[in-house]
PDB file of C-alpha atoms in Angstrom:
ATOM      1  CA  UNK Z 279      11.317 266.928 -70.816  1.00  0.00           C
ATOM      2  CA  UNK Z 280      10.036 269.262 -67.859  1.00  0.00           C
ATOM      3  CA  UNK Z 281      12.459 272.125 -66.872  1.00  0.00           C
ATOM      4  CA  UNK Z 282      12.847 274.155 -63.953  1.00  0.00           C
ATOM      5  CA  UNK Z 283      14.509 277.220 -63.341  1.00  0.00           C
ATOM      6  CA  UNK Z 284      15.927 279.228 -60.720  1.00  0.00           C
ATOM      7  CA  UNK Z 285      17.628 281.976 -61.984  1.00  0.00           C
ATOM      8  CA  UNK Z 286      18.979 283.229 -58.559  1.00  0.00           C
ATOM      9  CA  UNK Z 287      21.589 281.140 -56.919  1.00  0.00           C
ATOM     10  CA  UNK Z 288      21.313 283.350 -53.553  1.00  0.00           C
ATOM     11  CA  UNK Z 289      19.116 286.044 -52.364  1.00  0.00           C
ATOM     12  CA  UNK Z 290      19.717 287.921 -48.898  1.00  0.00           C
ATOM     13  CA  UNK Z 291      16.964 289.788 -46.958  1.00  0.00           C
ATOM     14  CA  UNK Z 292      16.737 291.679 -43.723  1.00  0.00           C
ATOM     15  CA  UNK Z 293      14.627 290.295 -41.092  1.00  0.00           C
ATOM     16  CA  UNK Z 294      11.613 291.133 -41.042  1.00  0.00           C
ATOM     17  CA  UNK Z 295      11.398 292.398 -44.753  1.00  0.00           C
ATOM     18  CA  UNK Z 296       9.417 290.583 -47.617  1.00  0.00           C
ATOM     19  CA  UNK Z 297      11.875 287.723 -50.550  1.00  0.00           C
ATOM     20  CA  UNK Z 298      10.304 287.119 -53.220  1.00  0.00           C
ATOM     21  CA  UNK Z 299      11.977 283.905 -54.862  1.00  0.00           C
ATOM     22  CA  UNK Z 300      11.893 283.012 -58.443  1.00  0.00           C
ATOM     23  CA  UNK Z 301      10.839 279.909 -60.464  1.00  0.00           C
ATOM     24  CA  UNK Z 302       9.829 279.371 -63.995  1.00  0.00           C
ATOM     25  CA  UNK Z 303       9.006 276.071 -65.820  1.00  0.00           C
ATOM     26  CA  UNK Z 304       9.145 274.477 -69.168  1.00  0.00           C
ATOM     27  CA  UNK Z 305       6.029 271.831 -69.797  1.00  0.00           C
ATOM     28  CA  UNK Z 306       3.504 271.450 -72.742  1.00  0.00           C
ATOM     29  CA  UNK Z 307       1.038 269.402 -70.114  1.00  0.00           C
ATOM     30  CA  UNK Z 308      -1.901 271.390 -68.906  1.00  0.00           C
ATOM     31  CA  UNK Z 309      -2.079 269.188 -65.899  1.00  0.00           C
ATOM     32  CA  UNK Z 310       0.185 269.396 -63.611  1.00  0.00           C
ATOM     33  CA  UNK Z 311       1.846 270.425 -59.834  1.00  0.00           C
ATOM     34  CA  UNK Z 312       4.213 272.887 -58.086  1.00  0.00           C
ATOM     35  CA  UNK Z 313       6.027 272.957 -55.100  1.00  0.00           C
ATOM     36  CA  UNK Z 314       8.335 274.561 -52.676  1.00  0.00           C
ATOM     37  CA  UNK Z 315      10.286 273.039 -50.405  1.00  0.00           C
ATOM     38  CA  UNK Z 316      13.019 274.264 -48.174  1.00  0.00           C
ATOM     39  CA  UNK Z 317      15.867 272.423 -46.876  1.00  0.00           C
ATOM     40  CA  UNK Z 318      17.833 274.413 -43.385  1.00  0.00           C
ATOM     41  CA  UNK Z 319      20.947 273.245 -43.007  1.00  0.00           C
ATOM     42  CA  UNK Z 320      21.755 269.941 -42.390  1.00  0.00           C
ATOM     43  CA  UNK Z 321      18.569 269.231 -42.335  1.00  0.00           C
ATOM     44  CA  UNK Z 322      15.960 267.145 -43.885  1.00  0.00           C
ATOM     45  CA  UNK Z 323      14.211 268.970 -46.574  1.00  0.00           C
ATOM     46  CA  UNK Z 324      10.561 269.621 -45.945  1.00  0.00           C
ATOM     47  CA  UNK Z 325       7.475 271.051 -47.656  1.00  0.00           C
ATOM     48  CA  UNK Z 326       6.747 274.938 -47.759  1.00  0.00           C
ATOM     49  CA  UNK Z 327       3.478 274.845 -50.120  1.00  0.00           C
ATOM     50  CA  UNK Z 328       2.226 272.940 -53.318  1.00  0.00           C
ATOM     51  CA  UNK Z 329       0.186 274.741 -56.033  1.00  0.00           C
ATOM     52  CA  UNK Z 330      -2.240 272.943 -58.435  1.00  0.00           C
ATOM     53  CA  UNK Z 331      -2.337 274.237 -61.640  1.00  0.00           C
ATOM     54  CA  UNK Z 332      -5.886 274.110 -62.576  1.00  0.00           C
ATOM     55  CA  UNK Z 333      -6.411 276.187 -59.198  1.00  0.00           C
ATOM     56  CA  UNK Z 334      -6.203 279.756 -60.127  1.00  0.00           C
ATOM     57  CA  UNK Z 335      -6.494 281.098 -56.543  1.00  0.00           C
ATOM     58  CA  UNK Z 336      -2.454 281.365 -55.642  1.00  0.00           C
ATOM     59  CA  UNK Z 337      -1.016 279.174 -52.521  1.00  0.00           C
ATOM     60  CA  UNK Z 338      -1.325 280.910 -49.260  1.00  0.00           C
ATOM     61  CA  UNK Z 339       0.695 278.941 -46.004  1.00  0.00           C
ATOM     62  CA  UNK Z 340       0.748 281.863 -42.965  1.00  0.00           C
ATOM     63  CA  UNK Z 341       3.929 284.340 -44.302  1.00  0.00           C
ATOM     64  CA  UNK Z 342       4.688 281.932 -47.449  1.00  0.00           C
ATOM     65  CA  UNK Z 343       2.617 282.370 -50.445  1.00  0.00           C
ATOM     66  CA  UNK Z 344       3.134 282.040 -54.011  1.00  0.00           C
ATOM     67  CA  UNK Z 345       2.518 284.020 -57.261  1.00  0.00           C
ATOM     68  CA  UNK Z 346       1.182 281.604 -59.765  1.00  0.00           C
ATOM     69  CA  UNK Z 347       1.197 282.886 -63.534  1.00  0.00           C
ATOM     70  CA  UNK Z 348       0.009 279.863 -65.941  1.00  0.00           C
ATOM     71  CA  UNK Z 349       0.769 281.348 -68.859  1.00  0.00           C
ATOM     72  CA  UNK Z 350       4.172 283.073 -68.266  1.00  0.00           C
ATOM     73  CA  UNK Z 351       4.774 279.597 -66.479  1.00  0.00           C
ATOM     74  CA  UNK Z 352       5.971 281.347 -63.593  1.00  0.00           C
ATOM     75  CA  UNK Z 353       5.530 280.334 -59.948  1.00  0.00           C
ATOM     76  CA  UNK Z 354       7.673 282.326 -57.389  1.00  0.00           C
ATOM     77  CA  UNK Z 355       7.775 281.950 -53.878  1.00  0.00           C
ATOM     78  CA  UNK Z 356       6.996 285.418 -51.328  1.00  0.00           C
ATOM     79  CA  UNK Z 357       8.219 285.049 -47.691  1.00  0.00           C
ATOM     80  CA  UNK Z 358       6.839 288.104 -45.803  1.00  0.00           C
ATOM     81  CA  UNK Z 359       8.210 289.212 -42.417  1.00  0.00           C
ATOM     82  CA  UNK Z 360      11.635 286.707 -42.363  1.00  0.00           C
ATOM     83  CA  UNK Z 361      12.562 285.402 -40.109  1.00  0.00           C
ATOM     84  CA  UNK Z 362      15.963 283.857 -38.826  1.00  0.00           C
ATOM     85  CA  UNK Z 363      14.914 280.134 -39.220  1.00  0.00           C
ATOM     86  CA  UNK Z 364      13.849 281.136 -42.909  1.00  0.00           C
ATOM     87  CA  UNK Z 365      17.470 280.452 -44.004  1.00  0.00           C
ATOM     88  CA  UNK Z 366      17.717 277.807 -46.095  1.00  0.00           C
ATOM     89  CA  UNK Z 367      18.311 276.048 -49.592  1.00  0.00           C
ATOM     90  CA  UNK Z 368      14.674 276.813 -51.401  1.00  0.00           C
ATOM     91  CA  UNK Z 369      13.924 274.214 -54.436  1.00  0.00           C
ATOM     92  CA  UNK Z 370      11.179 274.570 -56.643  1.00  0.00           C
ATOM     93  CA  UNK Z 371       9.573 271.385 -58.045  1.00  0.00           C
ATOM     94  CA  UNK Z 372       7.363 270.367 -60.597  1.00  0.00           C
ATOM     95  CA  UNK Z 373       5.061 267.102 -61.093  1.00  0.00           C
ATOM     96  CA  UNK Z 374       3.297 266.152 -64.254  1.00  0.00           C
ATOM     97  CA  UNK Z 375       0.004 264.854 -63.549  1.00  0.00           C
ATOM     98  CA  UNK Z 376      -0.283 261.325 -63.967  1.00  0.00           C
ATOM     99  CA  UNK Z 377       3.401 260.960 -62.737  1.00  0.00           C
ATOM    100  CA  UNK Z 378       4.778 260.589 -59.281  1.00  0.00           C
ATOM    101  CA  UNK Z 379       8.679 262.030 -59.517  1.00  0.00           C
ATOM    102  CA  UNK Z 380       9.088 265.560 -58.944  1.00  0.00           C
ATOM    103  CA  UNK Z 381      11.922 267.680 -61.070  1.00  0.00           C
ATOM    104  CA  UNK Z 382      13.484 269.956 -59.449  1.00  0.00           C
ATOM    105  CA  UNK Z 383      15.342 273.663 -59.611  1.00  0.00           C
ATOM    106  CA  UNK Z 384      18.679 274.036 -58.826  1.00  0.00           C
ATOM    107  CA  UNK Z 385      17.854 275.952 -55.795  1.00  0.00           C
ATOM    108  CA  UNK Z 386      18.050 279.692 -54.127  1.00  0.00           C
ATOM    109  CA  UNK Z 387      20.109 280.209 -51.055  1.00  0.00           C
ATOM    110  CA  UNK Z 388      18.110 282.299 -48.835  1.00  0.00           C
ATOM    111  CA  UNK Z 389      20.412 284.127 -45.978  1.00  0.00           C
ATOM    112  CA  UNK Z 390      18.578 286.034 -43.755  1.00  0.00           C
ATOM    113  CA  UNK Z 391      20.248 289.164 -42.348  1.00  0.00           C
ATOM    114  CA  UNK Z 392      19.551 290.168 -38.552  1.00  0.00           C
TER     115      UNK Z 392
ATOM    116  CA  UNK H1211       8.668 261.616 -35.205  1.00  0.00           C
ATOM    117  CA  UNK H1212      10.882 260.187 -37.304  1.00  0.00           C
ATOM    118  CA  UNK H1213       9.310 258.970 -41.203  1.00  0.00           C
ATOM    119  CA  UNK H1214      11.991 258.663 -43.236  1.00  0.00           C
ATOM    120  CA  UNK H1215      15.454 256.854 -41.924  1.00  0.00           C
ATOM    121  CA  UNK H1216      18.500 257.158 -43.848  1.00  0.00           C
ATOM    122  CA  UNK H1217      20.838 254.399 -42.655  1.00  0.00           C
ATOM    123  CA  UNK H1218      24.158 256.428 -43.068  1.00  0.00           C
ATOM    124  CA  UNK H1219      24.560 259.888 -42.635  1.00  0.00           C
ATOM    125  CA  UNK H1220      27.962 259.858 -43.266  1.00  0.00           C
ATOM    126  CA  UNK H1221      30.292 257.369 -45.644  1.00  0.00           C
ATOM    127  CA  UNK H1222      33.787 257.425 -46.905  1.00  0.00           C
ATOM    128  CA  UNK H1223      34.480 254.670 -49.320  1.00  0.00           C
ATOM    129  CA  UNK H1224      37.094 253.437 -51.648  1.00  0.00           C
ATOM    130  CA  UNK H1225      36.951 253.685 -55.653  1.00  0.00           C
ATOM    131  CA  UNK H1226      35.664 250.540 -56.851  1.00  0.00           C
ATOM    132  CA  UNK H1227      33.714 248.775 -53.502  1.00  0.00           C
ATOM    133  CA  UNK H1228      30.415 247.985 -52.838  1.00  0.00           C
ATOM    134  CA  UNK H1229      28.228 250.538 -51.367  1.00  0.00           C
ATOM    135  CA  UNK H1230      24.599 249.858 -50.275  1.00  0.00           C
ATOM    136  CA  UNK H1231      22.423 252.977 -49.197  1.00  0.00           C
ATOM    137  CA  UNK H1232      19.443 252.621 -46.758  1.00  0.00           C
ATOM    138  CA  UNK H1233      16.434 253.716 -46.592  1.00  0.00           C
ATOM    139  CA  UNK H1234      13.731 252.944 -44.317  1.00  0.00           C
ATOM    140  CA  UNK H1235       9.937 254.690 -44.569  1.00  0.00           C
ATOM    141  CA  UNK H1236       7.165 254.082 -41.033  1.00  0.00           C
ATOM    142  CA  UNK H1237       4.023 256.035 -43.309  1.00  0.00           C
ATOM    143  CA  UNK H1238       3.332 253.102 -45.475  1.00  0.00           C
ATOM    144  CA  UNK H1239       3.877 254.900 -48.661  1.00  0.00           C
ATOM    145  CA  UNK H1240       3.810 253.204 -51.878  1.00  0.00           C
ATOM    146  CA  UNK H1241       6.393 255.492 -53.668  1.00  0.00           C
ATOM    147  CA  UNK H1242       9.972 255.563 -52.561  1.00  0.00           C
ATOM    148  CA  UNK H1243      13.181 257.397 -54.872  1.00  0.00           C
ATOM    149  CA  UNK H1244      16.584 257.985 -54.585  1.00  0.00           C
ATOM    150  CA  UNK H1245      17.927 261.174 -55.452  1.00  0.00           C
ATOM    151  CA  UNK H1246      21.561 263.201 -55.752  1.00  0.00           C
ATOM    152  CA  UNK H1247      21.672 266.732 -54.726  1.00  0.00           C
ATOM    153  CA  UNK H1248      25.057 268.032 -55.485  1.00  0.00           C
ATOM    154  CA  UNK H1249      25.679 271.937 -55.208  1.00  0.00           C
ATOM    155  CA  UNK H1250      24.372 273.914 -58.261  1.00  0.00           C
ATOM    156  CA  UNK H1251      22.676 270.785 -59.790  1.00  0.00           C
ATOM    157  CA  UNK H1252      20.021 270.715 -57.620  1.00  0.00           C
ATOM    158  CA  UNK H1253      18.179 267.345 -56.873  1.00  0.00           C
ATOM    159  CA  UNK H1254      18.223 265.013 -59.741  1.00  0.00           C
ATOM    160  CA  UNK H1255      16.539 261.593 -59.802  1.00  0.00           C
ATOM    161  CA  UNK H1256      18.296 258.245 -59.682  1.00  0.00           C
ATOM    162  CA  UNK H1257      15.977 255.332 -59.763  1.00  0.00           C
ATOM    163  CA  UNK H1258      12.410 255.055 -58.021  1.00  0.00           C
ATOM    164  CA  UNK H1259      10.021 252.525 -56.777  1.00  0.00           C
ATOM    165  CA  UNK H1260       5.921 252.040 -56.715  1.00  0.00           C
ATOM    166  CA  UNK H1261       5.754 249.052 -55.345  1.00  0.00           C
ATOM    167  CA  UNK H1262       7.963 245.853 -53.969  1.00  0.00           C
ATOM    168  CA  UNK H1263      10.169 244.681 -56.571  1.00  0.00           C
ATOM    169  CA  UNK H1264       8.933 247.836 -58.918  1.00  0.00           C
ATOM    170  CA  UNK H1265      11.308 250.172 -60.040  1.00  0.00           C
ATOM    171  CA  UNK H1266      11.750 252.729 -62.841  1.00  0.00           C
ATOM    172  CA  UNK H1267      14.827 254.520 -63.854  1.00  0.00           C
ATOM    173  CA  UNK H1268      15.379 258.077 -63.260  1.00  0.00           C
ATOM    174  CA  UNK H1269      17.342 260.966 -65.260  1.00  0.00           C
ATOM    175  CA  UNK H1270      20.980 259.812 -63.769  1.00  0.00           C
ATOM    176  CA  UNK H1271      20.737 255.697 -63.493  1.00  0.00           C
ATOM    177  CA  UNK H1272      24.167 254.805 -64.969  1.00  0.00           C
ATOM    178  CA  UNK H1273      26.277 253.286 -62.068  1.00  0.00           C
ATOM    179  CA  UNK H1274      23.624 252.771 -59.506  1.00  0.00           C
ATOM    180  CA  UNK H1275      20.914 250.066 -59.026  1.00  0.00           C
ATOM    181  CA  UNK H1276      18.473 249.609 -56.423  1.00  0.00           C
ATOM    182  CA  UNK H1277      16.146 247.234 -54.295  1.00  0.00           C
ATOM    183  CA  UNK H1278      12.887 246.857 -52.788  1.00  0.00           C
ATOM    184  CA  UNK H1279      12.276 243.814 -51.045  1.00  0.00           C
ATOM    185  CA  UNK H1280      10.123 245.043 -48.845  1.00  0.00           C
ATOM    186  CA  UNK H1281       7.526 247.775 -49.037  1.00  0.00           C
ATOM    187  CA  UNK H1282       9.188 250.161 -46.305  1.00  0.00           C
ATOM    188  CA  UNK H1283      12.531 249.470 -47.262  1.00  0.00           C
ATOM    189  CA  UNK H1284      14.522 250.890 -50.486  1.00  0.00           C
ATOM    190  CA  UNK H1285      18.237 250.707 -51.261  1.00  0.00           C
ATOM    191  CA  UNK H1286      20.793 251.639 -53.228  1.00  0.00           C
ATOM    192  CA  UNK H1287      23.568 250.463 -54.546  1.00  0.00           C
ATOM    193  CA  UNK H1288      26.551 251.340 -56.174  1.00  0.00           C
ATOM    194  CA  UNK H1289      28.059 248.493 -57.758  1.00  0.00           C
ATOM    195  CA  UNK H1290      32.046 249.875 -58.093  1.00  0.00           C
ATOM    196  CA  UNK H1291      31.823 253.283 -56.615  1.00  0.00           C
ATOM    197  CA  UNK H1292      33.848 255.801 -58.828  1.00  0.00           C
ATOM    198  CA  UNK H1293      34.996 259.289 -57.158  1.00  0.00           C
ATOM    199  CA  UNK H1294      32.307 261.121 -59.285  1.00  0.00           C
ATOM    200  CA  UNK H1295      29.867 259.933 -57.054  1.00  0.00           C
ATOM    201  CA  UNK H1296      30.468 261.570 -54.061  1.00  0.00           C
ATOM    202  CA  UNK H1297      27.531 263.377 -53.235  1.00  0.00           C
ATOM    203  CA  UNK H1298      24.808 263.274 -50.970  1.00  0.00           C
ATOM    204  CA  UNK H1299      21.864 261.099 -51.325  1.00  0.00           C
ATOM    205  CA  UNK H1300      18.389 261.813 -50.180  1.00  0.00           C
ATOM    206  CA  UNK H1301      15.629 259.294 -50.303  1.00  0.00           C
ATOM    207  CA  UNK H1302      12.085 260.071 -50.102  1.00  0.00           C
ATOM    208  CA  UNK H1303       8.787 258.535 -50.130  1.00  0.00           C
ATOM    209  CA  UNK H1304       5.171 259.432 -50.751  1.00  0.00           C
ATOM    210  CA  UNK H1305       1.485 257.859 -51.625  1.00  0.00           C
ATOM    211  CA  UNK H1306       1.028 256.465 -54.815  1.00  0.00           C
ATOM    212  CA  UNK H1307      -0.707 258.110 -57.527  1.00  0.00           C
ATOM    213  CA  UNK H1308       0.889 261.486 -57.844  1.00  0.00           C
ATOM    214  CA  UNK H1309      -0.834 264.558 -57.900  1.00  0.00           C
ATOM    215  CA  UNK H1310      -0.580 267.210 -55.026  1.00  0.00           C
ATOM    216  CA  UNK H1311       0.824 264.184 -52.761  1.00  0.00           C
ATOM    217  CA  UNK H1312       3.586 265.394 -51.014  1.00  0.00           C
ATOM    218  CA  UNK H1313       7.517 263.798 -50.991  1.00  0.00           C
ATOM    219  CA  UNK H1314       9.233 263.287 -47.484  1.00  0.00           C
ATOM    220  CA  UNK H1315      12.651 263.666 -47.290  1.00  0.00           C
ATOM    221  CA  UNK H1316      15.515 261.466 -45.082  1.00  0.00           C
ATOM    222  CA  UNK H1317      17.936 263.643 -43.778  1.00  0.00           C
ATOM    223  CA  UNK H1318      20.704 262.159 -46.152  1.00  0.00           C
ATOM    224  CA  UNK H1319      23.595 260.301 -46.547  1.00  0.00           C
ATOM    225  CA  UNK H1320      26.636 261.862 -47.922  1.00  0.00           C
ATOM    226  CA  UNK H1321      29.139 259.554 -49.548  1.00  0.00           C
ATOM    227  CA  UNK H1322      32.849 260.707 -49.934  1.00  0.00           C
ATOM    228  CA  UNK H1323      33.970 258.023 -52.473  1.00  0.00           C
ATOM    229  CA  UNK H1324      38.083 258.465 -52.643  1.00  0.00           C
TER     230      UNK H1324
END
């Protein structure tokens, strides 16, 4: 079975600095997807960017972008300039291709400073 | 602008009764699931659908089923609701077939089950 990890419960940032959030995954498929998605509070969590994995060119959504690494099996999550309405529950998500459920981290607490 | 409609957003319920879950999607989406997000876990899945009267069980079935009767509609139920299933429930939906297609979230329901 897929795994996902997020080894860092919460992470805190000053505004306006760079977070660099971590992921790393357990699969033996060579086809597969990643996302982020970020979920404010008490709100409905939404998408932040997707990553395919036979795309070596890494995600890039205005400050968000990832740092995909296929073979360490490591895809974390860089949120330059934060801001205020960054703060947030962060998941990390994987899909096998072929399959339609996503499996997901346990999540990173992002608290944003002013 | 809103695509996914969570009946509930807030339940408190008894141990043992009856509790039905609703979820409503307006995008047409094949796909619909039913996850639990409780703090530190993460999201985990519960059951999911492809298609009226399609399901497939997730990674945490035991003591829920579920229903699609119709294509934009997906419920669940928990047939004697127990006190470890207080939690809240998010229901998503997406295109069929996988891939890079993205989930989108209800805002949640979260059950208190005493």
């Amino acid at each position: 079975a897929q795994t996902v990890t997020q080894s860092q419960p919460e992470m805190s940032v000053q505004e306006a600095e760079t977070v660099t959030l971590s992921c790393t995954y357990d699969t033996s498929e060579s086809d597969y997807y990643l996302f982020w998605y970020k979920q404010p509070p008490s709100r409905q969590m939404i998408l932040v960017i997707r990553q395919e994995a036979y795309k070596q060119q890494n995600a890039t959504e205005n400050r968000f972008s990832v740092n995909f690494q296929k073979a360490a099996k490591s895809f974390s999550l860089k949120i330059s300039d934060s801001q205020l309405g960054d703060a947030a529950m962060y998941f990390c998500a994987y899909r096998r291709g072929g399959a339609d459920g996503l499996t997901f981290g346990k999540g990173t607490h992002l608290i944003i400073q002013p | 602008d809103v695509k996914v409609t969570q009946s509930s957003r807030y339940l408190v319920k008894r141990t043992g009764e009856k509790v039905f879950l609703e979820c409503v999607q307006d995008m047409d989406h094949e796909n619909m699931f039913w996850y639990r997000q409780d703090p530190g876990l993460g999201l985990r899945l519960i059951y999911f659908s492809y298609d009226v009267k399609m399901k497939e069980k997730g990674d945490i079935p035991e003591g829920y089923s579920v229903s699609r009767e119709k294509k934009e509609r997906f419920s669940l139920i928990l047939e004697s609701a127990s006190t470890n299933q207080t939690s809240m429930y998010l229901c998503a939906s997406s295109l069929w077939g996988g891939g890079a297609n993205v989930l989108t979230f209800g805002a949640g329901s979260r059950l208190t089950v005493l």
